[in-house]
PDB file of C-alpha atoms in Angstrom:
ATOM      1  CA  UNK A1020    -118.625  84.686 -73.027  1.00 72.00           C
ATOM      2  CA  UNK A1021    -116.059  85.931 -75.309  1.00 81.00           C
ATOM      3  CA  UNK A1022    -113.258  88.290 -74.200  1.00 92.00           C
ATOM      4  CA  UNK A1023    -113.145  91.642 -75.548  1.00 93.00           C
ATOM      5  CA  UNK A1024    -110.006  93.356 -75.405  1.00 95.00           C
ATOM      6  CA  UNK A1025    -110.783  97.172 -74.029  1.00 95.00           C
ATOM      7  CA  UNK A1026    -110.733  99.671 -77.132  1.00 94.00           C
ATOM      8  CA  UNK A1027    -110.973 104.001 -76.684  1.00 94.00           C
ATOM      9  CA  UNK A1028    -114.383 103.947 -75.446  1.00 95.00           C
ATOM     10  CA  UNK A1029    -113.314 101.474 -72.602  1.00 96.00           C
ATOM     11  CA  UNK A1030    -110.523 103.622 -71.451  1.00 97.00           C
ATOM     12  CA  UNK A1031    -112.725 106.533 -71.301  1.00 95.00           C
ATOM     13  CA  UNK A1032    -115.830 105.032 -69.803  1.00 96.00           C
ATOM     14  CA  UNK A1033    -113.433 104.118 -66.953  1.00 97.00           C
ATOM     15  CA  UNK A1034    -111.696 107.560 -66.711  1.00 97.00           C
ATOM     16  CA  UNK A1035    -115.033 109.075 -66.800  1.00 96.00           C
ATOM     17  CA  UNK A1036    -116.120 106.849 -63.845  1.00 96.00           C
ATOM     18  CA  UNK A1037    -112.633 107.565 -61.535  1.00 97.00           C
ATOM     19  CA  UNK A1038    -113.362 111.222 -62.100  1.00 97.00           C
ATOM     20  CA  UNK A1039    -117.572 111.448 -61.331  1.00 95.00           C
ATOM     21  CA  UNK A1040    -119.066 112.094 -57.538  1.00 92.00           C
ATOM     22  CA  UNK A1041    -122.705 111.148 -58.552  1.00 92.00           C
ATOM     23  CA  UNK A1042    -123.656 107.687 -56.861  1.00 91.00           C
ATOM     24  CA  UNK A1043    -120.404 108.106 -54.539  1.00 94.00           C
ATOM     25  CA  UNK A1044    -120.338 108.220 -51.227  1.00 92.00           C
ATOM     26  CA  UNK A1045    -117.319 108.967 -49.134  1.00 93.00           C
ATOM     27  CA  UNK A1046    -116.269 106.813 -46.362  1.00 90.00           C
ATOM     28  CA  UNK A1047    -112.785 107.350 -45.724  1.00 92.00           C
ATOM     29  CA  UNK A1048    -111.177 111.189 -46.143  1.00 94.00           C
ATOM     30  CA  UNK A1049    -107.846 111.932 -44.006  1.00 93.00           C
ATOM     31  CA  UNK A1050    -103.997 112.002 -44.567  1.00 89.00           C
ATOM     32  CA  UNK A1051    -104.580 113.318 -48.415  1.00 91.00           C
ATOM     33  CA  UNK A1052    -106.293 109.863 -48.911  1.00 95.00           C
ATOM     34  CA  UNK A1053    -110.046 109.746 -50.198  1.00 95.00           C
ATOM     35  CA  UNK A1054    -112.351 106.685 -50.304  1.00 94.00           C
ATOM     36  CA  UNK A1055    -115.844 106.733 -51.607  1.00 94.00           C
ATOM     37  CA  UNK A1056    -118.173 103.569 -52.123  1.00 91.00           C
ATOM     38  CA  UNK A1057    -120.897 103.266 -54.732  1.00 88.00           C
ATOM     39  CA  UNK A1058    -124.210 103.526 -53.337  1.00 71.00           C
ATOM     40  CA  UNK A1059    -125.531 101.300 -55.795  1.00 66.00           C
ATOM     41  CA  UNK A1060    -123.648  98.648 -55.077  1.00 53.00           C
ATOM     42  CA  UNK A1061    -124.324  95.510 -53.595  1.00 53.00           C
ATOM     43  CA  UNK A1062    -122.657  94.316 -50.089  1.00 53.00           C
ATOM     44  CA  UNK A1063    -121.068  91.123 -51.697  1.00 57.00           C
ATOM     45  CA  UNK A1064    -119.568  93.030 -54.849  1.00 76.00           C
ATOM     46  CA  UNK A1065    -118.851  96.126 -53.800  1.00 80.00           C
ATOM     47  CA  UNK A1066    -117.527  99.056 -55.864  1.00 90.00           C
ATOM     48  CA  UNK A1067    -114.551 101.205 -54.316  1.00 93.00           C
ATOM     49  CA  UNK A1068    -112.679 103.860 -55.531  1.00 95.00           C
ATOM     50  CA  UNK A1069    -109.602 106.130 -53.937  1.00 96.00           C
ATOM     51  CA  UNK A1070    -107.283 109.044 -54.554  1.00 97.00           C
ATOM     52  CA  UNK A1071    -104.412 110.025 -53.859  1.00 97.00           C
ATOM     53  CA  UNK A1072    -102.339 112.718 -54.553  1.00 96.00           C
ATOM     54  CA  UNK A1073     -98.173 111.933 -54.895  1.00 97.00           C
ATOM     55  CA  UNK A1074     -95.961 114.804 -54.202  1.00 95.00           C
ATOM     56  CA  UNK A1075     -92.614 114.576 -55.752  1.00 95.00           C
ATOM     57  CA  UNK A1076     -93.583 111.420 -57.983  1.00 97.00           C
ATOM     58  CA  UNK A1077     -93.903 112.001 -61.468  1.00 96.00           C
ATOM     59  CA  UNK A1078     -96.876 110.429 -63.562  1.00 97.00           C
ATOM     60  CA  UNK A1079     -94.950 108.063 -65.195  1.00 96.00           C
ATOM     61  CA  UNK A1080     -92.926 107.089 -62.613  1.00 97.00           C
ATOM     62  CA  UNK A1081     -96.005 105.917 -60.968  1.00 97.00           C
ATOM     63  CA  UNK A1082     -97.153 104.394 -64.414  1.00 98.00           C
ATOM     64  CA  UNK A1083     -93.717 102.281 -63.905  1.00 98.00           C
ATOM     65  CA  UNK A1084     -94.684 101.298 -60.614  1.00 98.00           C
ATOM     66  CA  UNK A1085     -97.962  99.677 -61.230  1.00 97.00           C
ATOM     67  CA  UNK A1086     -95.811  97.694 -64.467  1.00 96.00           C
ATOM     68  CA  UNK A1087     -93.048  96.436 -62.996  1.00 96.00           C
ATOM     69  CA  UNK A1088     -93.547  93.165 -61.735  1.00 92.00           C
ATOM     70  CA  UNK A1089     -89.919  92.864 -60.510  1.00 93.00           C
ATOM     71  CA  UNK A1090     -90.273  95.548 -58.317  1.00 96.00           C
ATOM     72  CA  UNK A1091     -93.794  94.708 -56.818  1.00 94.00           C
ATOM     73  CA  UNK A1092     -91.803  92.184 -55.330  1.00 91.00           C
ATOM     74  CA  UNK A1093     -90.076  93.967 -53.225  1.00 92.00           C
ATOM     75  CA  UNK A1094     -92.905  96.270 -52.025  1.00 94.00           C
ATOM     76  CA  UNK A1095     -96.507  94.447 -52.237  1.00 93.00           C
ATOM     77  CA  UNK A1096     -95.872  92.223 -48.706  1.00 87.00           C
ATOM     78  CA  UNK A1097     -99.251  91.066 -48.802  1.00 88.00           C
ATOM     79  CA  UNK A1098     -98.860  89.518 -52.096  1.00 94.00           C
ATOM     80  CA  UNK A1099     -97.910  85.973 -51.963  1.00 95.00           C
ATOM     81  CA  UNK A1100     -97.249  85.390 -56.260  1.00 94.00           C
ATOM     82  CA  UNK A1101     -97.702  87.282 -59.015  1.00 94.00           C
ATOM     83  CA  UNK A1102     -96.599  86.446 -62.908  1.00 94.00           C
ATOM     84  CA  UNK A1103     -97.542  87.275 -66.196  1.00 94.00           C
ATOM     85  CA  UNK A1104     -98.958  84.701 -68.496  1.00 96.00           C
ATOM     86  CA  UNK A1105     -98.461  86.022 -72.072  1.00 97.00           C
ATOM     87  CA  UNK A1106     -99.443  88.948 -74.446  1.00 97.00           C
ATOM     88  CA  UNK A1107    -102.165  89.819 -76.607  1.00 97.00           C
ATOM     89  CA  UNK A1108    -101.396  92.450 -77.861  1.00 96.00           C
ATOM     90  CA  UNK A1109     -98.984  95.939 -77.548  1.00 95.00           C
ATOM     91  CA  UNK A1110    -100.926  96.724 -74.790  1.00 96.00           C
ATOM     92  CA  UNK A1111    -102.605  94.040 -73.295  1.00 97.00           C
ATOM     93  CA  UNK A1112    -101.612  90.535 -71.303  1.00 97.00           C
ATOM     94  CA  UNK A1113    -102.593  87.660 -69.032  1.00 97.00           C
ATOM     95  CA  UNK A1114    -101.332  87.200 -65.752  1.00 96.00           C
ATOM     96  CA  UNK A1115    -101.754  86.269 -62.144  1.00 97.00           C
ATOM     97  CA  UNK A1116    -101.580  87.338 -58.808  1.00 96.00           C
ATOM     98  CA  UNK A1117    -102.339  85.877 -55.334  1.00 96.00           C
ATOM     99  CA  UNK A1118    -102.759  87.789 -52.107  1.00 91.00           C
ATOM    100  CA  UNK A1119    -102.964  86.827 -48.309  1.00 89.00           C
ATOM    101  CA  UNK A1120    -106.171  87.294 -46.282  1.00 85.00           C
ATOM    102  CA  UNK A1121    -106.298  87.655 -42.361  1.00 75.00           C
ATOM    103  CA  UNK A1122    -106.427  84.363 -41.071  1.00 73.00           C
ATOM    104  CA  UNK A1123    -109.064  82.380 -40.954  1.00 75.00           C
ATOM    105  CA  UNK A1124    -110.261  83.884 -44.252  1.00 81.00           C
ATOM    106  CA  UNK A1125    -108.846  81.574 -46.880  1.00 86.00           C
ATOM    107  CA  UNK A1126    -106.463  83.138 -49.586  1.00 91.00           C
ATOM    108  CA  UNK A1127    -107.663  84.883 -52.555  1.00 93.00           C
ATOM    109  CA  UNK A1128    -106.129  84.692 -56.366  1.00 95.00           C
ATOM    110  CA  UNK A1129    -107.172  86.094 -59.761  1.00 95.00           C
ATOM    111  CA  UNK A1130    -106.455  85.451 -63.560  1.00 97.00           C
ATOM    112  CA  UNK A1131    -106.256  89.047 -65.376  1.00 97.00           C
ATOM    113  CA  UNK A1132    -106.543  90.332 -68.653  1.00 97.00           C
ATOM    114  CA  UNK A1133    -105.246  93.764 -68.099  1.00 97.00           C
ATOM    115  CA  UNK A1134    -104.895  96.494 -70.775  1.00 98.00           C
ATOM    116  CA  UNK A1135    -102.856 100.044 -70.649  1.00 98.00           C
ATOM    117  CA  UNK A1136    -102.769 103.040 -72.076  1.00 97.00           C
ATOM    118  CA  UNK A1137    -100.432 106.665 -72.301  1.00 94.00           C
ATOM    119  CA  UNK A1138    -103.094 109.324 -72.855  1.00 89.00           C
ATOM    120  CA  UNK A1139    -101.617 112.467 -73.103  1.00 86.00           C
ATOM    121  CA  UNK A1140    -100.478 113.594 -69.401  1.00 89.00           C
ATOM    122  CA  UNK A1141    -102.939 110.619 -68.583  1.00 95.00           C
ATOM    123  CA  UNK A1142    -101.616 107.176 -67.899  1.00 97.00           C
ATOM    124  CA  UNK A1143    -104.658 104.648 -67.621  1.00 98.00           C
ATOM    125  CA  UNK A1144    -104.064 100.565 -66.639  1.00 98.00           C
ATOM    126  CA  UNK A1145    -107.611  98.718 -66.395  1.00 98.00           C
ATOM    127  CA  UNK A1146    -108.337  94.747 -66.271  1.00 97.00           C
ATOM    128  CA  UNK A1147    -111.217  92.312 -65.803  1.00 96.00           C
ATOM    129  CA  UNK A1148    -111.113  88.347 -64.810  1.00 96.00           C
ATOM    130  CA  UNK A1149    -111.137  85.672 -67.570  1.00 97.00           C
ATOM    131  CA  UNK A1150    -109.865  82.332 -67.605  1.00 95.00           C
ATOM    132  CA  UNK A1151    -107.201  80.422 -68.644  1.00 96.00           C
ATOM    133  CA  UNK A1152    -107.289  77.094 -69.480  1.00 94.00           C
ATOM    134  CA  UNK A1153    -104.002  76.112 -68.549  1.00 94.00           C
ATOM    135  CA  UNK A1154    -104.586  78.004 -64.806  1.00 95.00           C
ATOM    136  CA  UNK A1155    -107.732  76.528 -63.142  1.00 94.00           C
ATOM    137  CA  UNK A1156    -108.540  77.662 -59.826  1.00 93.00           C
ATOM    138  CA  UNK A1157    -106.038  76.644 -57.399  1.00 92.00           C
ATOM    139  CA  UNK A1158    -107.213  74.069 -54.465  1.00 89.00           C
ATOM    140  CA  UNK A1159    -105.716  76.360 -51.286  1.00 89.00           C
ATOM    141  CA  UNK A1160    -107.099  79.369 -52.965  1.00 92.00           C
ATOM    142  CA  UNK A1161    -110.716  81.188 -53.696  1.00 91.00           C
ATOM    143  CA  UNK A1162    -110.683  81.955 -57.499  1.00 93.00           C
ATOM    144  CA  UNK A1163    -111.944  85.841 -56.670  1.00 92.00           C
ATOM    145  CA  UNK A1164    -113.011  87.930 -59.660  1.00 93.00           C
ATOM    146  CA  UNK A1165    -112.244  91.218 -60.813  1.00 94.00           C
ATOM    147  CA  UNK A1166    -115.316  92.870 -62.757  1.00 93.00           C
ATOM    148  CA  UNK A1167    -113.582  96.089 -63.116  1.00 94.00           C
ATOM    149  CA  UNK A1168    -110.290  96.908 -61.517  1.00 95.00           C
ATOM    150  CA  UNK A1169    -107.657  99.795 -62.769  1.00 97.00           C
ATOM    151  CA  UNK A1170    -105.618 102.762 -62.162  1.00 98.00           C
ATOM    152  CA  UNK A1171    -105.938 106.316 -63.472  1.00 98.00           C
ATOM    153  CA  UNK A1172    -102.731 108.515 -63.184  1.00 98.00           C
ATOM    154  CA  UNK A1173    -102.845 112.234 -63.612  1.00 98.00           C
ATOM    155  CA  UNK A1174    -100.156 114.157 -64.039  1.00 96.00           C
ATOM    156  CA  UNK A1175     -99.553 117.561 -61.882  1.00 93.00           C
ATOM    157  CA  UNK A1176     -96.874 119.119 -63.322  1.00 86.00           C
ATOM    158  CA  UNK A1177     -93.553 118.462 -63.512  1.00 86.00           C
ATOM    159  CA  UNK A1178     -92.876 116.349 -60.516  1.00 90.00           C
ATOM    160  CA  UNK A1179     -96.044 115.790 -58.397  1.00 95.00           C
ATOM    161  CA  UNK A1180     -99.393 113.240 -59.819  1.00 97.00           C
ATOM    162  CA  UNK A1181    -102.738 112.074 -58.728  1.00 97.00           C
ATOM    163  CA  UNK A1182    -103.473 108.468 -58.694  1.00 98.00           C
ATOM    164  CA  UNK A1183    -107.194 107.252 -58.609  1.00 98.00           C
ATOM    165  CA  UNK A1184    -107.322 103.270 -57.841  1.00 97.00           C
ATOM    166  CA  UNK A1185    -111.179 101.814 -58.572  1.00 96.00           C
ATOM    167  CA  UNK A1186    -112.157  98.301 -58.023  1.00 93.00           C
ATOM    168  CA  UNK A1187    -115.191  96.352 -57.909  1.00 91.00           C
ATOM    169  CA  UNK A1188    -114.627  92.392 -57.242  1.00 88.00           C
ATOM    170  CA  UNK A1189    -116.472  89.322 -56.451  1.00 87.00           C
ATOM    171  CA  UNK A1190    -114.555  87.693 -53.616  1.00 84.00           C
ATOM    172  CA  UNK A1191    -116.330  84.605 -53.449  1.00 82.00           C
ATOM    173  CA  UNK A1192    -117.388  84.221 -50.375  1.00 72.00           C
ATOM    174  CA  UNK A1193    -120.292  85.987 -47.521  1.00 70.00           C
ATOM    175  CA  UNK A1194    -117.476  88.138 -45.975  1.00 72.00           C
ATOM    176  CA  UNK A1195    -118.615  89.628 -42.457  1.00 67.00           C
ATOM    177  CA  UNK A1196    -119.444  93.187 -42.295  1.00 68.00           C
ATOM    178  CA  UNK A1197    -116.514  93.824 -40.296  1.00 70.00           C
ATOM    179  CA  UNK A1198    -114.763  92.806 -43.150  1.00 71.00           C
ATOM    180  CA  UNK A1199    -116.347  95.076 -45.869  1.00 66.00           C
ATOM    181  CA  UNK A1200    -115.804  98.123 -43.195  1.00 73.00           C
ATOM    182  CA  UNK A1201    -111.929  97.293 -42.774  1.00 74.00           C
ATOM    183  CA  UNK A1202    -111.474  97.158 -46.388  1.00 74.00           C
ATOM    184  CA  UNK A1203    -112.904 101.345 -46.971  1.00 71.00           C
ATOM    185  CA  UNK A1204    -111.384 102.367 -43.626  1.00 77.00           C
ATOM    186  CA  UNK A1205    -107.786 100.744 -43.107  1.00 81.00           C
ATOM    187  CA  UNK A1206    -106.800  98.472 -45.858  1.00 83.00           C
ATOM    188  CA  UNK A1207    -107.323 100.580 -48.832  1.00 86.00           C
ATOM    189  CA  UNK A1208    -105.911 104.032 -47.512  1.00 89.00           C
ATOM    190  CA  UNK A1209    -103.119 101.906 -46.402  1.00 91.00           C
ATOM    191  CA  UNK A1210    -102.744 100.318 -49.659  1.00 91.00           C
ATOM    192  CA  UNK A1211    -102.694 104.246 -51.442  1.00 94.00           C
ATOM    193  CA  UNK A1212    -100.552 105.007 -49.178  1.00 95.00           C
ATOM    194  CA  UNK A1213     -97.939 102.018 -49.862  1.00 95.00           C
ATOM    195  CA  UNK A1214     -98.334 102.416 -53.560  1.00 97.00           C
ATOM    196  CA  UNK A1215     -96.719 106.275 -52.893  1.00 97.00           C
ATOM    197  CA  UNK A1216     -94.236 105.370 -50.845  1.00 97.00           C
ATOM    198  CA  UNK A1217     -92.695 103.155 -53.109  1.00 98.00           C
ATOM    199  CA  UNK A1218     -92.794 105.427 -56.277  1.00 98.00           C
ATOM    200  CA  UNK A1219     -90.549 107.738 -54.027  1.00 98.00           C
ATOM    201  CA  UNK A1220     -88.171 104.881 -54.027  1.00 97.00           C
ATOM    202  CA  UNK A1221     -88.403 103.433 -57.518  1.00 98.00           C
ATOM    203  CA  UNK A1222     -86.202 105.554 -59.464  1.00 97.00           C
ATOM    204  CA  UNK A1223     -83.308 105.030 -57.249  1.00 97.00           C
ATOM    205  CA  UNK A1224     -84.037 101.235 -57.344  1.00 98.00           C
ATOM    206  CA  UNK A1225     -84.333 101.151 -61.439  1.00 98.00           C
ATOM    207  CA  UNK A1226     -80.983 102.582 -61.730  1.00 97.00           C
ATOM    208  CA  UNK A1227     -79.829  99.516 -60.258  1.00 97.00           C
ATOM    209  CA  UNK A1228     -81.798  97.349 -61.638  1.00 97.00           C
ATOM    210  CA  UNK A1229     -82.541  96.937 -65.314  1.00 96.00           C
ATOM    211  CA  UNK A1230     -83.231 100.663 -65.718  1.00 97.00           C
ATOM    212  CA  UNK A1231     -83.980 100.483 -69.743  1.00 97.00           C
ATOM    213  CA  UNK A1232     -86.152  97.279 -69.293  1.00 97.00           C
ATOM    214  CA  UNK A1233     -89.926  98.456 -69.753  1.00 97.00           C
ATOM    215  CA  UNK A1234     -91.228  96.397 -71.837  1.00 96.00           C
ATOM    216  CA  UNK A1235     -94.821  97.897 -71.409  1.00 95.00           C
ATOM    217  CA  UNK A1236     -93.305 101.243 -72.639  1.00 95.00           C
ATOM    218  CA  UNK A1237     -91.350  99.760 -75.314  1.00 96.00           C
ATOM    219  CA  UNK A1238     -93.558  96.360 -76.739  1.00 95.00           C
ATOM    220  CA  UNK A1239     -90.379  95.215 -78.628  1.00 96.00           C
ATOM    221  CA  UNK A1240     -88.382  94.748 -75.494  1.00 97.00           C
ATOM    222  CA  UNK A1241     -91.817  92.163 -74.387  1.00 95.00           C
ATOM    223  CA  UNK A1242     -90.899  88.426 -74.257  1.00 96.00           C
ATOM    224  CA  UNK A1243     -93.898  87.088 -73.092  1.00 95.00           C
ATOM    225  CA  UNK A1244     -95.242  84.026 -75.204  1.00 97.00           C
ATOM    226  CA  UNK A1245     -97.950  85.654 -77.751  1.00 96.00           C
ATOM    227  CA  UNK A1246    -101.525  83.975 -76.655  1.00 96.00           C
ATOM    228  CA  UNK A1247    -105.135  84.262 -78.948  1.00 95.00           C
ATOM    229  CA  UNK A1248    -107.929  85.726 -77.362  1.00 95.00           C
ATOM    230  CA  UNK A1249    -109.580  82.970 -78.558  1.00 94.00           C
ATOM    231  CA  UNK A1250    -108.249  80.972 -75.921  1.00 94.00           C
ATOM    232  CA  UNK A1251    -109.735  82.982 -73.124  1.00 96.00           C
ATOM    233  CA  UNK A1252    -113.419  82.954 -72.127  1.00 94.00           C
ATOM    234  CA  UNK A1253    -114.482  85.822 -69.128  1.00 93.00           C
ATOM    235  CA  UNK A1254    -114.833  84.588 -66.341  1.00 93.00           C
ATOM    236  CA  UNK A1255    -118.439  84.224 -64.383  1.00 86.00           C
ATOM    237  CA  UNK A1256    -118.753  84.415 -60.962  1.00 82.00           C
ATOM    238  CA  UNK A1257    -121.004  81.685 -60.609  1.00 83.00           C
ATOM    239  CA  UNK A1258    -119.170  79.207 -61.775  1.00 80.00           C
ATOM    240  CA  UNK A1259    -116.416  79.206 -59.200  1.00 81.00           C
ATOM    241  CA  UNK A1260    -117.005  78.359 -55.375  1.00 70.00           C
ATOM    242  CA  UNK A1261    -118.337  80.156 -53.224  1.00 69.00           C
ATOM    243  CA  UNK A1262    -117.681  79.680 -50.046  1.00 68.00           C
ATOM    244  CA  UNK A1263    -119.892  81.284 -46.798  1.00 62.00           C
ATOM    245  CA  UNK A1264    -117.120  83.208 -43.969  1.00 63.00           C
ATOM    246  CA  UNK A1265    -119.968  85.697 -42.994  1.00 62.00           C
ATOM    247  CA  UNK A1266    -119.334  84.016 -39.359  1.00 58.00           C
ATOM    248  CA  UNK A1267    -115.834  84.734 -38.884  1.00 59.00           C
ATOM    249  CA  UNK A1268    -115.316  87.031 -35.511  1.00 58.00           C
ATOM    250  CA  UNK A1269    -112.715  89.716 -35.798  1.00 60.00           C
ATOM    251  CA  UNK A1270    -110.897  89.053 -32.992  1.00 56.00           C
ATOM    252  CA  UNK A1271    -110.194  85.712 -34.442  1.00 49.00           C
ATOM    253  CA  UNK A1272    -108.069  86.638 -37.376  1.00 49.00           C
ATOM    254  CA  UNK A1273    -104.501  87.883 -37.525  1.00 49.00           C
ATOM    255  CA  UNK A1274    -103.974  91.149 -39.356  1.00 49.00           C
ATOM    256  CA  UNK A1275    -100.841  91.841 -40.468  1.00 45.00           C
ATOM    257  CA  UNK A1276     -99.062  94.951 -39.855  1.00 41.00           C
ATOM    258  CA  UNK A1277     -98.285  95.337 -43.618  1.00 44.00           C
ATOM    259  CA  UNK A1278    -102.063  94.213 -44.979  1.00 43.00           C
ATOM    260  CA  UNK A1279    -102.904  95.483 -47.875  1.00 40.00           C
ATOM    261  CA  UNK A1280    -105.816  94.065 -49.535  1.00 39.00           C
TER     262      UNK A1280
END
């Protein structure tokens, strides 16, 4: 299947979705945190979405955030890797990212294309799985896919902003229940919560650090190699592994204090 790069009616259709209650049902509301499920959604690929609202952290300093691979670094701990690949276009890349499971779940990675866009005083970053040819599935990972996986950020005012996080993603594997509950009632409002926390620190950090390096705010600073779209094909669940964990006991695995997803 080819890949598409998102145009306007992409951006929108997602927007549209982050912003609609019908066919959402709330599971997780506390702390200024909201999580809702999609009712339609099947138990292996299900749809999440979450909101949170970030006093004292402008829109686009939460638009940097979510960017800045650098600094992801030093505030994602449950990510184990994460690089980007090359560019498409102005607005669009490859890249990669890895993240740790509880033990004995096995590890999960992705390949991304992932596209942004400044809309007004609405910052939007969305991004779907395709692969690669020159990064195959890994052999101490699960290849997971993203079907639809972004970030709207609306801005407040001058210095507060809402941040809506929706994913839906095939992890590859029959997860327990327990997992599937854990993920709407801890990980994700943890997650939110994370993701704010560190855009109260970021500005202070970017002064330090490269603080006119943002290369997906200004494309000519980008040094990525350029790629063709024509090298990428989407990529279909059901031609990775799948592998069956539905029998893993909670009290078996060791969650982290800093788990995030």
């Amino acid at each position: 299947m080819p890949v598409q790069i998102p145009d306007d009616s992409d951006f929108s259709s997602f927007k549209d979705q982050c912003l609609s209650t019908d066919g959402w049902a709330s599971r997780y509301n506390k702390g200024g945190v909201t999580v809702w499920c999609c009712e339609e959604e099947s138990k292996t690929v299900q749809k999440l979405k979450m909101r949170i609202v970030c006093k004292d952290v402008t829109a686009e300093t939460l638009y940097d955030v979510l960017h800045d691979t650098s600094y992801r670094k030093k505030w994602d701990t449950n990510m184990i890797d994460t690089y980007d690949i090359g560019r498409l276009t102005v607005n669009a890349d490859v890249g990669y990212y890895s993240w740790r499971c509880p033990t004995p779940l096995k590890n999960r990675d992705f390949v991304t294309m992932r596209s942004w866009l400044p809309l007004g005083n609405d910052y939007l970053i969305i991004n779907y799985s395709v692969k690669h040819p020159q990064h195959p599935p890994k052999k101490d990972y699960v290849r997971a896919v993203s079907l639809l996986t972004g970030y709207l950020i609306q801005s407040n005012g001058a210095s507060s902003s809402t941040l809506y996080y929706l994913t839906q993603v095939d992890p590859r594997g029959s997860l327990p229940k327990w997992v599937v509950n854990r993920v709407s009632q801890f990980v994700a409002p943890k997650a939110m919560r994370k993701i704010y926390k560190a855009s109260l620190k970021y500005p202070d950090w970017k002064r330090k650090h490269n603080p006119t390096l943002k290369p997906w705010m200004f494309p000519e600073q980008n040094t990525l190699p350029c790629i063709s779209v024509s090298e990428l094909t989407v990529q279909r669940a059901d031609s990775l592994e799948n592998i069956d964990e539905s029998a893993v006991s909670e009290e078996k695995t060791n969650h982290s204090e800093d788990e995030e997803a």
